Amino acid sequence: MAYPGTAAPRLTEGAGGTLPLLAYLALATVLMVADQRGGFASQARQHLSALAEPVWWLASSPGRLAEGAHELVTTRSRLLADNERLTRELQVNASRLHRLAAVAEENQRLRELLGGTRGYRLEAKLAGIIDVDLDPSRQRILLDAGSDDGVRVGQAMIDAGGVLGQVIEVTPRRATALLLTDPEHAVPVQVARSGLRTIAFGTGRTDMLRLPNIPQSADIRVGDRLVTSGIGGRFPAGFPVGTVEQLHPDDTRLFVVAQARPAARLDRGLEVLLVNNTLDAVDDGPPLPPPPAAEAPGEPPAENTAGADPATAPAGQGPTP
C-alpha cells in the first residue's frame, strides 16, 4: 500500500535479493543432474582425495613414528630375551652332548666286553600296505613286496611310531605280516627307564598290549616307555613298542599285570619298514698268502745251492773246492 508522499518501489529493487537465489538453485540443479548422469562429483572427490593424501600422511606421521619406535624397542627386547634363552639352551644341550658322548664310549666298551653284539648293522627295506585285517582274533596286513624283493620270514616291521609286527609268510611278490596286537604275537621288551625286561603280548585290540607276570618288586611305573630288548635277535634293540598306561595285580595277587598303548600307528599309514640285523664283514686274521707261481713243463725246479751251508750238506759230502 502506498502512502501519500512515498515513492513507489521499483521492480529492480525487489528482485535484487531473489535473482541470486534462483541462480544458485538453477546451478545446484544443473550440478545434481550432471553428477547423476556423468558422475562428475565422484571423480572430483577422487582427485581431491589424491591431493589431500600428503596432508593426511603428514598428519599421521607422529603416530606412525611413535608406533615404529615402540615396535623397535619391543623387537629388540624380544631378540635379547630369545638370545639369552637360546644361549642357555645351547649350554644345556652341549652338556648333554658331552654326557651322551661319554655314555656312548661306555656303551662301546661294554659291547666289546660282552661280545656278540659287535659287527651288527641295521638293514631296512620300504614296503607298501595292500590290505589290513584288524579282526580281534586275526590282525595281519598284506605287503606289496615278497621274496623277489629280499623279504624274509621273521623280519621285524616298524613305522614312524615304533614296532608294528613281523613277517610270517612270504611269496615271490607278496608278504603277510603279523601285527603287534595280534593275540598270538609276543615281543621281548625292556623298560627304558629302569632296564626291566619282560614280554608284551597282543590282546586283539589295536590300542592295548598286555605285560603279565611282572614281579611285585619290579621297577615299573605308569608312563614308562617300552622298547625292544633285542633278546632273541628277531627285533633289533631300541625300537619303541609302547607306553605303560595301567598297572594292577593279577588273580593270584603274586604278580603285576601292565597294560600299554602301542607306539605304532596300527590303524593308519600306507608304508612300513622291514628291518633286521645283518653282520658286517670283519677280518678274522691276517690275509692269506698268494698262491705259488706255476712252473713251466719240463723245467726242473730251481734249487739255490750256491749259498748252501756246509753244515747242512748230506753226510760224507764236503764243500766243493
PDB file of C-alpha atoms in Angstrom, residues 313-318:
ATOM      1  CA  ALA A 313     125.102-130.867   3.397  1.00  0.00           C
ATOM      2  CA  PRO A 314     124.466-134.639   3.376  1.00  0.00           C
ATOM      3  CA  ALA A 315     126.805-136.840   5.357  1.00  0.00           C
ATOM      4  CA  GLY A 316     130.018-137.824   3.574  1.00  0.00           C
ATOM      5  CA  GLN A 317     129.956-134.785   1.306  1.00  0.00           C
ATOM      6  CA  GLY A 318     132.016-131.748   1.849  1.00  0.00           C
TER       7      GLY A 318
END
